[in-house]
PDB file of C-alpha atoms and ligand atoms in Angstrom:
ATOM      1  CA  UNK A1426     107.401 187.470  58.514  1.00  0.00           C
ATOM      2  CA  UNK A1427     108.968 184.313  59.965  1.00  0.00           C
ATOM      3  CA  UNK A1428     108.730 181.045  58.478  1.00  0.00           C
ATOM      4  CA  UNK A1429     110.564 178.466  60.490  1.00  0.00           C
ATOM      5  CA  UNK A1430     110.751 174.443  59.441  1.00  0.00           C
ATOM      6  CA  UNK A1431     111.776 172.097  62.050  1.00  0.00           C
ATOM      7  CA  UNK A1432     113.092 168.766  60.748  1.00  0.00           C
ATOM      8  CA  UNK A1433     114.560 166.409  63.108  1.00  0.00           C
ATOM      9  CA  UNK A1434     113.395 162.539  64.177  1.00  0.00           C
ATOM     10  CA  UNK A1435     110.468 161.643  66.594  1.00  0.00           C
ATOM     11  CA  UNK A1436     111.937 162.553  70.019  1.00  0.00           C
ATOM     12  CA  UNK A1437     113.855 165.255  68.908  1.00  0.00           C
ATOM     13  CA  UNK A1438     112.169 167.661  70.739  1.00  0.00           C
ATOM     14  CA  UNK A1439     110.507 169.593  67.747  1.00  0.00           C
ATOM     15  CA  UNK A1440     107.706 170.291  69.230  1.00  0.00           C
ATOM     16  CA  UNK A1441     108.782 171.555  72.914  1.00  0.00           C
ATOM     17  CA  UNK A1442     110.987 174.272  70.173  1.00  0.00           C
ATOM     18  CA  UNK A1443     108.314 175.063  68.369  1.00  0.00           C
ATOM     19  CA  UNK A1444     105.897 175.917  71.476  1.00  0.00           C
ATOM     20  CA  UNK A1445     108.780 177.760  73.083  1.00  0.00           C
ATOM     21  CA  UNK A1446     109.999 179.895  69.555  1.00  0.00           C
ATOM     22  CA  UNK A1447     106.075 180.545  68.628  1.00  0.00           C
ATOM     23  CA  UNK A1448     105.770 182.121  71.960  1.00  0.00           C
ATOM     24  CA  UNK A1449     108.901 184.468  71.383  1.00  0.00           C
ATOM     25  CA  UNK A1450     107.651 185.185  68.157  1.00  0.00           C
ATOM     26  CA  UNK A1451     103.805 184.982  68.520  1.00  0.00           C
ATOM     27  CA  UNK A1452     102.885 183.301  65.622  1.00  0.00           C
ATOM     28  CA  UNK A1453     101.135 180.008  65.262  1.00  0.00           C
ATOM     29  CA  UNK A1454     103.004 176.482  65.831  1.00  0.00           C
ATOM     30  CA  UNK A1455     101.602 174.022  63.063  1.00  0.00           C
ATOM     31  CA  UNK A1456     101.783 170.488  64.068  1.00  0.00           C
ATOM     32  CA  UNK A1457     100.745 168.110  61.721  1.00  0.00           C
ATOM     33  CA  UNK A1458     101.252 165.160  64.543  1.00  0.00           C
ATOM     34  CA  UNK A1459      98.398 167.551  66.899  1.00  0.00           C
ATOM     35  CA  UNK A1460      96.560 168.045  63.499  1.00  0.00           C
ATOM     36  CA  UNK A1461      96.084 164.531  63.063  1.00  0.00           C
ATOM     37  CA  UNK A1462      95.703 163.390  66.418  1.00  0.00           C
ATOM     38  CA  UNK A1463      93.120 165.728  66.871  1.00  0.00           C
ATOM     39  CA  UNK A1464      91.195 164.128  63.678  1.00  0.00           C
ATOM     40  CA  UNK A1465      90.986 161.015  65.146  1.00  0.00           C
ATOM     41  CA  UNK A1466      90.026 162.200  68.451  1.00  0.00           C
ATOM     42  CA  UNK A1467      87.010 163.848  66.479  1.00  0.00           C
ATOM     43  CA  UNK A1468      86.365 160.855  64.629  1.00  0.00           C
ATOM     44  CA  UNK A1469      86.543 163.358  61.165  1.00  0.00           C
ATOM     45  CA  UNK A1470      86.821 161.500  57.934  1.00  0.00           C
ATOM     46  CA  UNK A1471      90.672 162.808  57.645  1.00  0.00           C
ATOM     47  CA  UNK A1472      91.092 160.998  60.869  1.00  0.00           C
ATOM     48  CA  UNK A1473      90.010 157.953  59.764  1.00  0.00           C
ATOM     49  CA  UNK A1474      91.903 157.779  56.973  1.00  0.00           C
ATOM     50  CA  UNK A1475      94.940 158.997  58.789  1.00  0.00           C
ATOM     51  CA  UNK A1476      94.266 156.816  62.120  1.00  0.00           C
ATOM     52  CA  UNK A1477      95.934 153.603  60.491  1.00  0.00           C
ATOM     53  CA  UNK A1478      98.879 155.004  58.997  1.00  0.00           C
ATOM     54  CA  UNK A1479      99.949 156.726  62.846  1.00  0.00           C
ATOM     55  CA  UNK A1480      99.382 153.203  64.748  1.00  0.00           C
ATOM     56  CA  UNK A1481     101.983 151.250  62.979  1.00  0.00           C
ATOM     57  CA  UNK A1482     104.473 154.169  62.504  1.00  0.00           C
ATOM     58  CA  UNK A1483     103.832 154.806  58.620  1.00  0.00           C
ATOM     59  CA  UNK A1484     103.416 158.362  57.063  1.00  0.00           C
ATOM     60  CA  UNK A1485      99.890 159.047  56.000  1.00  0.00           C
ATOM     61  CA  UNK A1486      99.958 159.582  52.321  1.00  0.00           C
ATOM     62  CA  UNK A1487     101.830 162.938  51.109  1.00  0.00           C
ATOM     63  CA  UNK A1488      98.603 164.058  49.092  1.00  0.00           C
ATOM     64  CA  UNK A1489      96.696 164.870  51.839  1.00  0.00           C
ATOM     65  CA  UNK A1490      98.931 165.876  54.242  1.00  0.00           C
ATOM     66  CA  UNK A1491     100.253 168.680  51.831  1.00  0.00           C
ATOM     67  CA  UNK A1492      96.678 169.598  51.371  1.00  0.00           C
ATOM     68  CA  UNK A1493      96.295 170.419  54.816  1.00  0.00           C
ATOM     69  CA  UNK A1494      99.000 171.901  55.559  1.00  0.00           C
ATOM     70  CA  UNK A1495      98.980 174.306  52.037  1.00  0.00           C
ATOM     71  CA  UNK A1496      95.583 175.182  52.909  1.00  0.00           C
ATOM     72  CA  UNK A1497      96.600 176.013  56.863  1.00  0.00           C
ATOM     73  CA  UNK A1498      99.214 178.501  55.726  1.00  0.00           C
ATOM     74  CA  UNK A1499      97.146 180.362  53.307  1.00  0.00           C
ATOM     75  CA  UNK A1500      94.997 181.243  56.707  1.00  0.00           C
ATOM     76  CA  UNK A1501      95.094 184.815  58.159  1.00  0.00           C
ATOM     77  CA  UNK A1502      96.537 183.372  61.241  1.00  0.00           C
ATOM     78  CA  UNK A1503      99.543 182.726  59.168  1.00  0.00           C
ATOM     79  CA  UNK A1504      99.476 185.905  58.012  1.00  0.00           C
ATOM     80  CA  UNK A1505     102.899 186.680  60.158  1.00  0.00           C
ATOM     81  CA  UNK A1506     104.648 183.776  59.961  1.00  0.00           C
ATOM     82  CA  UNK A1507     104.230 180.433  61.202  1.00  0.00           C
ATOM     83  CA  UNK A1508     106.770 177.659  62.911  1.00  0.00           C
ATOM     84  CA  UNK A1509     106.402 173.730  61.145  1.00  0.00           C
ATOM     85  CA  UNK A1510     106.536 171.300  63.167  1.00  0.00           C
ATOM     86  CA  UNK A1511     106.430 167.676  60.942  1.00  0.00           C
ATOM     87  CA  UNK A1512     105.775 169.252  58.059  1.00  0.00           C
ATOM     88  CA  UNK A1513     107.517 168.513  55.618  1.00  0.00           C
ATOM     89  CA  UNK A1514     108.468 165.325  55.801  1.00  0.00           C
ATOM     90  CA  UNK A1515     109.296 163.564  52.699  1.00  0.00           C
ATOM     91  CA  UNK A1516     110.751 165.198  49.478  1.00  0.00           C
ATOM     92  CA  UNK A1517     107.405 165.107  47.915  1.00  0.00           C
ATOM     93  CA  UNK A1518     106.105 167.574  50.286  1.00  0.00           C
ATOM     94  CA  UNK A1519     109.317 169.566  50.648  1.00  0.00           C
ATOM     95  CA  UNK A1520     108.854 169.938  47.044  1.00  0.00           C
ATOM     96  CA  UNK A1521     105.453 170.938  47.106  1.00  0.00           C
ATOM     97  CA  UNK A1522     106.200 173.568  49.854  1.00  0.00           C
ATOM     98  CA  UNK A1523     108.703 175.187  47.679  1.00  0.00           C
ATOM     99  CA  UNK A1524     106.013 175.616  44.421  1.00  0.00           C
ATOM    100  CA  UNK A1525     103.355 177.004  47.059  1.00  0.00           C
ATOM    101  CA  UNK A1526     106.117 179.653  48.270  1.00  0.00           C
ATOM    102  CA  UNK A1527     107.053 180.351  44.341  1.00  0.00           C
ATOM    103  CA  UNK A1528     103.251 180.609  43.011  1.00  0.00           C
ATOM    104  CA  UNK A1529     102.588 183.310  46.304  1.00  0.00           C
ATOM    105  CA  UNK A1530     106.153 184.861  45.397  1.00  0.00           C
ATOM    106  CA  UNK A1531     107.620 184.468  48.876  1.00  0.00           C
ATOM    107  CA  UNK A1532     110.773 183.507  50.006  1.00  0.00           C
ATOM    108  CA  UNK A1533     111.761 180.342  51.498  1.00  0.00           C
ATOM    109  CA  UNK A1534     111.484 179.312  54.713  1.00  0.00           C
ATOM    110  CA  UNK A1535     114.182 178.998  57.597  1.00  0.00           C
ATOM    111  CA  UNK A1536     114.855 175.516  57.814  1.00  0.00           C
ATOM    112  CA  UNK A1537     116.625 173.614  61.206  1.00  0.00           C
ATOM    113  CA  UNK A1538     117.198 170.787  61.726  1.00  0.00           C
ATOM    114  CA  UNK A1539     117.856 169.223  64.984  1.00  0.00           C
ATOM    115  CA  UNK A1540     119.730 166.098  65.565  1.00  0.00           C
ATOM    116  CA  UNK A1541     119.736 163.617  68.107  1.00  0.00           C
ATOM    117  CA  UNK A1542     121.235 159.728  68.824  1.00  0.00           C
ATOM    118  CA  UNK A1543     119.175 157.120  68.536  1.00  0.00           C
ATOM    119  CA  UNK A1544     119.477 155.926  72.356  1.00  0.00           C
ATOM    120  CA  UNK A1545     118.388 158.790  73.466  1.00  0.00           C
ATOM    121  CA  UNK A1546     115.254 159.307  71.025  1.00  0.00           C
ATOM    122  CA  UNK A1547     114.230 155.970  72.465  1.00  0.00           C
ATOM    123  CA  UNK A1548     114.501 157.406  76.039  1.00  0.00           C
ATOM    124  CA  UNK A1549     112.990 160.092  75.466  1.00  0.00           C
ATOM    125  CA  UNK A1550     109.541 158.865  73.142  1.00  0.00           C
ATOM    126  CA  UNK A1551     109.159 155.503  75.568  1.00  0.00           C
ATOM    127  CA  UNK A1552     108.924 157.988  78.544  1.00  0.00           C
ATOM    128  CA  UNK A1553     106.900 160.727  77.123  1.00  0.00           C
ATOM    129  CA  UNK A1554     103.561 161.039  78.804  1.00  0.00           C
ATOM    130  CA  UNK A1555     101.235 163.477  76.860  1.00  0.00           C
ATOM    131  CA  UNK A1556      98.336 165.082  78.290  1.00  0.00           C
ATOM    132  CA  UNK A1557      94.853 164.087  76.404  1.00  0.00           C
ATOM    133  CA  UNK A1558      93.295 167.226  77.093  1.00  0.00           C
ATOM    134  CA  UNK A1559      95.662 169.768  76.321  1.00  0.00           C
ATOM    135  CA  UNK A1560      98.538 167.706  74.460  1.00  0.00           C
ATOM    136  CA  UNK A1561     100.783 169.046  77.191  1.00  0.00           C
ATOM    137  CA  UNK A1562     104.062 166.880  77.479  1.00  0.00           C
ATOM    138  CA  UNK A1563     106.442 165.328  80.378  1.00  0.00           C
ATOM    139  CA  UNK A1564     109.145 162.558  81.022  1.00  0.00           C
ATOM    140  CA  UNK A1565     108.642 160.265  83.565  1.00  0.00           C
ATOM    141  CA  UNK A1566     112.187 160.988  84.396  1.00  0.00           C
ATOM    142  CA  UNK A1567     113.448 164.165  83.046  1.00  0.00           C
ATOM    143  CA  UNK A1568     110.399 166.027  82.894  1.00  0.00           C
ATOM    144  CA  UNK A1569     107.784 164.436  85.862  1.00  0.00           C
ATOM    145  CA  UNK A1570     104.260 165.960  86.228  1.00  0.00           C
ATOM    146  CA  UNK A1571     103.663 167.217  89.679  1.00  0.00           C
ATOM    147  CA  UNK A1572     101.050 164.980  90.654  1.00  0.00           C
ATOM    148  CA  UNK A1573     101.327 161.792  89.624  1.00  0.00           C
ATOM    149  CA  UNK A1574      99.806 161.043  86.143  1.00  0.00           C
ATOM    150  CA  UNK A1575      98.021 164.961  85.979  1.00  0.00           C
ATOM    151  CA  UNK A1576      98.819 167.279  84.069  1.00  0.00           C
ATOM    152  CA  UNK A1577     100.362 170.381  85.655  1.00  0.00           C
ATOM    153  CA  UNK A1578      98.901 172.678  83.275  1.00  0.00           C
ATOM    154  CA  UNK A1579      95.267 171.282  82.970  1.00  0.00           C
ATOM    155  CA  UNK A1580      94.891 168.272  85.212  1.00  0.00           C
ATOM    156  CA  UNK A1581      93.867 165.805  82.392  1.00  0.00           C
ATOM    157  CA  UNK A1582      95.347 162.558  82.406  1.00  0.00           C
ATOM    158  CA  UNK A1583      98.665 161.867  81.269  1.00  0.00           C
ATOM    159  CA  UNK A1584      98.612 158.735  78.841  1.00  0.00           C
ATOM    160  CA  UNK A1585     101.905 157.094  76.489  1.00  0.00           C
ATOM    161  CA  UNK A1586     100.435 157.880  72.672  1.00  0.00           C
ATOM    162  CA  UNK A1587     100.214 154.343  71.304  1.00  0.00           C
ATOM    163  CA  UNK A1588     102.732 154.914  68.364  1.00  0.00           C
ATOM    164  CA  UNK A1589     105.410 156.108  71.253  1.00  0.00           C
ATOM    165  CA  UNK A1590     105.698 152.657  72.099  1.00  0.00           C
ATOM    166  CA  UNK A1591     108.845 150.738  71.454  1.00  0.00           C
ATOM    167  CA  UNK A1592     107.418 148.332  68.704  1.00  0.00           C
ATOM    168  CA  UNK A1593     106.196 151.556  66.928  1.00  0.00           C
ATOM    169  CA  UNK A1594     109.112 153.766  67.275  1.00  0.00           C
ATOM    170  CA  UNK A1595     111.405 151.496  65.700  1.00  0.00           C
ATOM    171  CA  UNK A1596     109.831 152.170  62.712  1.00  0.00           C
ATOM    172  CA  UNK A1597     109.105 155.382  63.161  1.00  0.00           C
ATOM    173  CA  UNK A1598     113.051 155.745  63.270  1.00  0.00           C
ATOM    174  CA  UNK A1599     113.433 153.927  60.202  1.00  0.00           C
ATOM    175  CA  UNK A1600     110.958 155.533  58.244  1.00  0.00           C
ATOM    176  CA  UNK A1601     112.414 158.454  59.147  1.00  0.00           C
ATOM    177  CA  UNK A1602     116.223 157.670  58.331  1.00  0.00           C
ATOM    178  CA  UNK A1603     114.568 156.966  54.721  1.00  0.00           C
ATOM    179  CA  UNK A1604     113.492 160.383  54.355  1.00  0.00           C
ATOM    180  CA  UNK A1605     116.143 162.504  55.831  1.00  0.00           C
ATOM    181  CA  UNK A1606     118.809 162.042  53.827  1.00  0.00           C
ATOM    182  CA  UNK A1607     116.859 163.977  50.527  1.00  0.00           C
ATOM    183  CA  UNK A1608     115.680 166.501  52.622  1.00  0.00           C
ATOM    184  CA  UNK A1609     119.008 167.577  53.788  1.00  0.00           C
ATOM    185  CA  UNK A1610     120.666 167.364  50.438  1.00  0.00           C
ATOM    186  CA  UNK A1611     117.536 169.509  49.105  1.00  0.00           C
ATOM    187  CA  UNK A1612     117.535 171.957  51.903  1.00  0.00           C
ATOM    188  CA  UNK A1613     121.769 172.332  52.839  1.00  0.00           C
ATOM    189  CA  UNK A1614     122.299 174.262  49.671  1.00  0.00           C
ATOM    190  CA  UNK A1615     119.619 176.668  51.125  1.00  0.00           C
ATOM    191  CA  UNK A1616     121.598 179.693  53.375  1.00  0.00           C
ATOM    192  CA  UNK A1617     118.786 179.436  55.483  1.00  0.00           C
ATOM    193  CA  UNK A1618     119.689 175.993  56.561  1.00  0.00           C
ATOM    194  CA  UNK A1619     121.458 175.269  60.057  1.00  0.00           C
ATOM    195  CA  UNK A1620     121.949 171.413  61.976  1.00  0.00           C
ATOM    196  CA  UNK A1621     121.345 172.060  66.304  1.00  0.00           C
ATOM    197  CA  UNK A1622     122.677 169.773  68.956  1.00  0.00           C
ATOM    198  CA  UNK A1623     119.194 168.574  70.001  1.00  0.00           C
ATOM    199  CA  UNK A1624     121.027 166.687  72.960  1.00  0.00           C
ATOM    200  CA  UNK A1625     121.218 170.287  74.893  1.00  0.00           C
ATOM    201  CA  UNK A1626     119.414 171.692  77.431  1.00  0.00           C
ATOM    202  CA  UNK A1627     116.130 172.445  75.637  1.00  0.00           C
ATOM    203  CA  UNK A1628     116.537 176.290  77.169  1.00  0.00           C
ATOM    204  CA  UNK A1629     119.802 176.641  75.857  1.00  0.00           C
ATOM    205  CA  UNK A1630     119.044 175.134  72.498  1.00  0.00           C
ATOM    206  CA  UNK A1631     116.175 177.548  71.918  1.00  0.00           C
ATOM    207  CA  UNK A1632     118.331 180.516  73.014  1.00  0.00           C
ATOM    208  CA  UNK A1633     120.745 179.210  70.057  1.00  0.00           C
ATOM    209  CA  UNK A1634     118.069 178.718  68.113  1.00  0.00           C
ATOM    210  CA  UNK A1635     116.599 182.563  68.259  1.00  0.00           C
ATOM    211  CA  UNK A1636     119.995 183.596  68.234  1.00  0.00           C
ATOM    212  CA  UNK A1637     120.338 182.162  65.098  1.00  0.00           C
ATOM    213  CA  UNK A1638     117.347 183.203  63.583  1.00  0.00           C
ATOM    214  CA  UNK A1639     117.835 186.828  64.854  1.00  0.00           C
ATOM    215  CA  UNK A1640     121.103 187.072  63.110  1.00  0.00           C
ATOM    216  CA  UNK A1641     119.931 185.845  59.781  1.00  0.00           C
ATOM    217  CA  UNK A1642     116.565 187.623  59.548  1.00  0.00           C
TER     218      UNK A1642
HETATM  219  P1  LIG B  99     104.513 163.390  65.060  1.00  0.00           P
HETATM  220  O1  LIG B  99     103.629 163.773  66.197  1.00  0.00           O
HETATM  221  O2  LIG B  99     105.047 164.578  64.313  1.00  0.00           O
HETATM  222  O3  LIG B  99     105.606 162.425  65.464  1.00  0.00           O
HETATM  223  O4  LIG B  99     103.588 162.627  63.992  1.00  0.00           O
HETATM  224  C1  LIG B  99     102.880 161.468  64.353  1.00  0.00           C
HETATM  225  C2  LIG B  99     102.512 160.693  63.116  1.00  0.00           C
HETATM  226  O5  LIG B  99     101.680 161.491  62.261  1.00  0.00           O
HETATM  227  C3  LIG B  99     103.672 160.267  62.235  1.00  0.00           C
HETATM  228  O6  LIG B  99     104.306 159.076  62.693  1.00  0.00           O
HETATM  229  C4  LIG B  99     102.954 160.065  60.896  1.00  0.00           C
HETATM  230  O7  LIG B  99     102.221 158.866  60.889  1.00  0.00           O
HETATM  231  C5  LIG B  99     101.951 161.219  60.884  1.00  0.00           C
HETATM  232  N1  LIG B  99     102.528 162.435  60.274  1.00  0.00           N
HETATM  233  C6  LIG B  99     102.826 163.604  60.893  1.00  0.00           C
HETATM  234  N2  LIG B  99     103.318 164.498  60.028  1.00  0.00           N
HETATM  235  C7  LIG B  99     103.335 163.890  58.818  1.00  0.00           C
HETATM  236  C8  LIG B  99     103.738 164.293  57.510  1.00  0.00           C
HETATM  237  N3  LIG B  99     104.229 165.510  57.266  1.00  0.00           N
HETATM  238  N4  LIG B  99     103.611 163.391  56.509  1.00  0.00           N
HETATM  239  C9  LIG B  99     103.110 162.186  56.715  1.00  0.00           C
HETATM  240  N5  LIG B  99     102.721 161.722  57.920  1.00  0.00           N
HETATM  241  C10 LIG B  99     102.813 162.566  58.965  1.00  0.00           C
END
């Protein structure tokens, strides 16, 4: 059973790992970003709650994110493992994490975490075009659809999410510089704990990646 937790900031390219890694492993890719997003697109009463929170760049509140999540993993789909993607998040829900896995006697999770600069997170969220049927993402520069505005995989419409906008992503850095800092001193003492170079090749870095993981396993 794999359990992988990707940390990094928004941009990092945590979720383009994830997809790639739950592939080579074939277990599921949790997202609490898609979670959410797809609440509000619903119009469910965890969207609403959570729709505020996302447009100006704040966390929604650690209660019911863990909820979710906690819930999610105890899932048969999870049954073989399962790859995190945003989750956790603060030290609240790291913290939380780490009872579940004691109270179902399991080990802990792998845990990477992928750095990046700053200039290039900006880059790379103020040109990231996301797909609204499919959640399928490009660059308007590094990663272009084919057809202009299309998705390659579906054909839906590539839009920019509002909170990858520059007024929201400063604060998305910033709230996210708040929270990093625990989480690494709480999860570095782990052996299961390794930084990546997310400024590589996003091939190469998951090859290192599953290299990684198949050498620790
Ligand atoms: P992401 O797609 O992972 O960048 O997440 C988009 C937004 O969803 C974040 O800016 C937060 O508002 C919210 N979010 C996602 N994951 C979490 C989490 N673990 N805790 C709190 N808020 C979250």
């Amino acid at each position: 059973m794999l359990k992988l937790i990707i940390l990094g900031p928004p941009g990092a390219g945590k979720g383009t790992q994830a997809i790639k890694l739950a592939k080579t492993y074939r277990i599921p890719h949790i997202s609490t970003g898609d979670i959410l997003r797809d609440n509000i697109n619903r119009g469910t009463n965890l969207g609403e709650q959570a729709s505020g929170f996302i447009k100006r760049g704040e966390l929604v509140p650690d209660n019911l994110i863990t909820k979710i999540i906690l819930e999610k993993l105890d899932g048969e789909e999870c049954n073989l493992g399962y790859i995190l993607d945003g989750f956790p998040r603060t030290i609240w829900q790291a913290k939380k994490l780490d009872d579940y896995f004691r109270r179902i006697k399991q080990n802990s999770a792998f845990v990477i975490n992928i750095k990046v600069d700053d200039n290039i997170l900006v880059d790379r969220i103020t040109g990231r075009r996301t797909c609204q049927k499919c959640g399928a993402t490009y660059h308007i520069i590094n990663l272009p659809p084919k057809f202009e505005n299309k998705c390659n995989i579906c054909r839906g419409n590539l839009v920019q999410r509002p909170d990858d906008k520059i007024n929201v992503i400063v604060n998305r850095l910033e709230v996210f510089k708040l929270q990093i800092k625990k989480l690494e001193e709480f999860y570095s003492i782990s052996p299961n704990y390794q930084i990546f170079d997310g400024s590589e090749e996003p091939n190469n870095l998951t090859k290192k990646i599953a290299k990684y993981l198949c050498c620790s396993e």
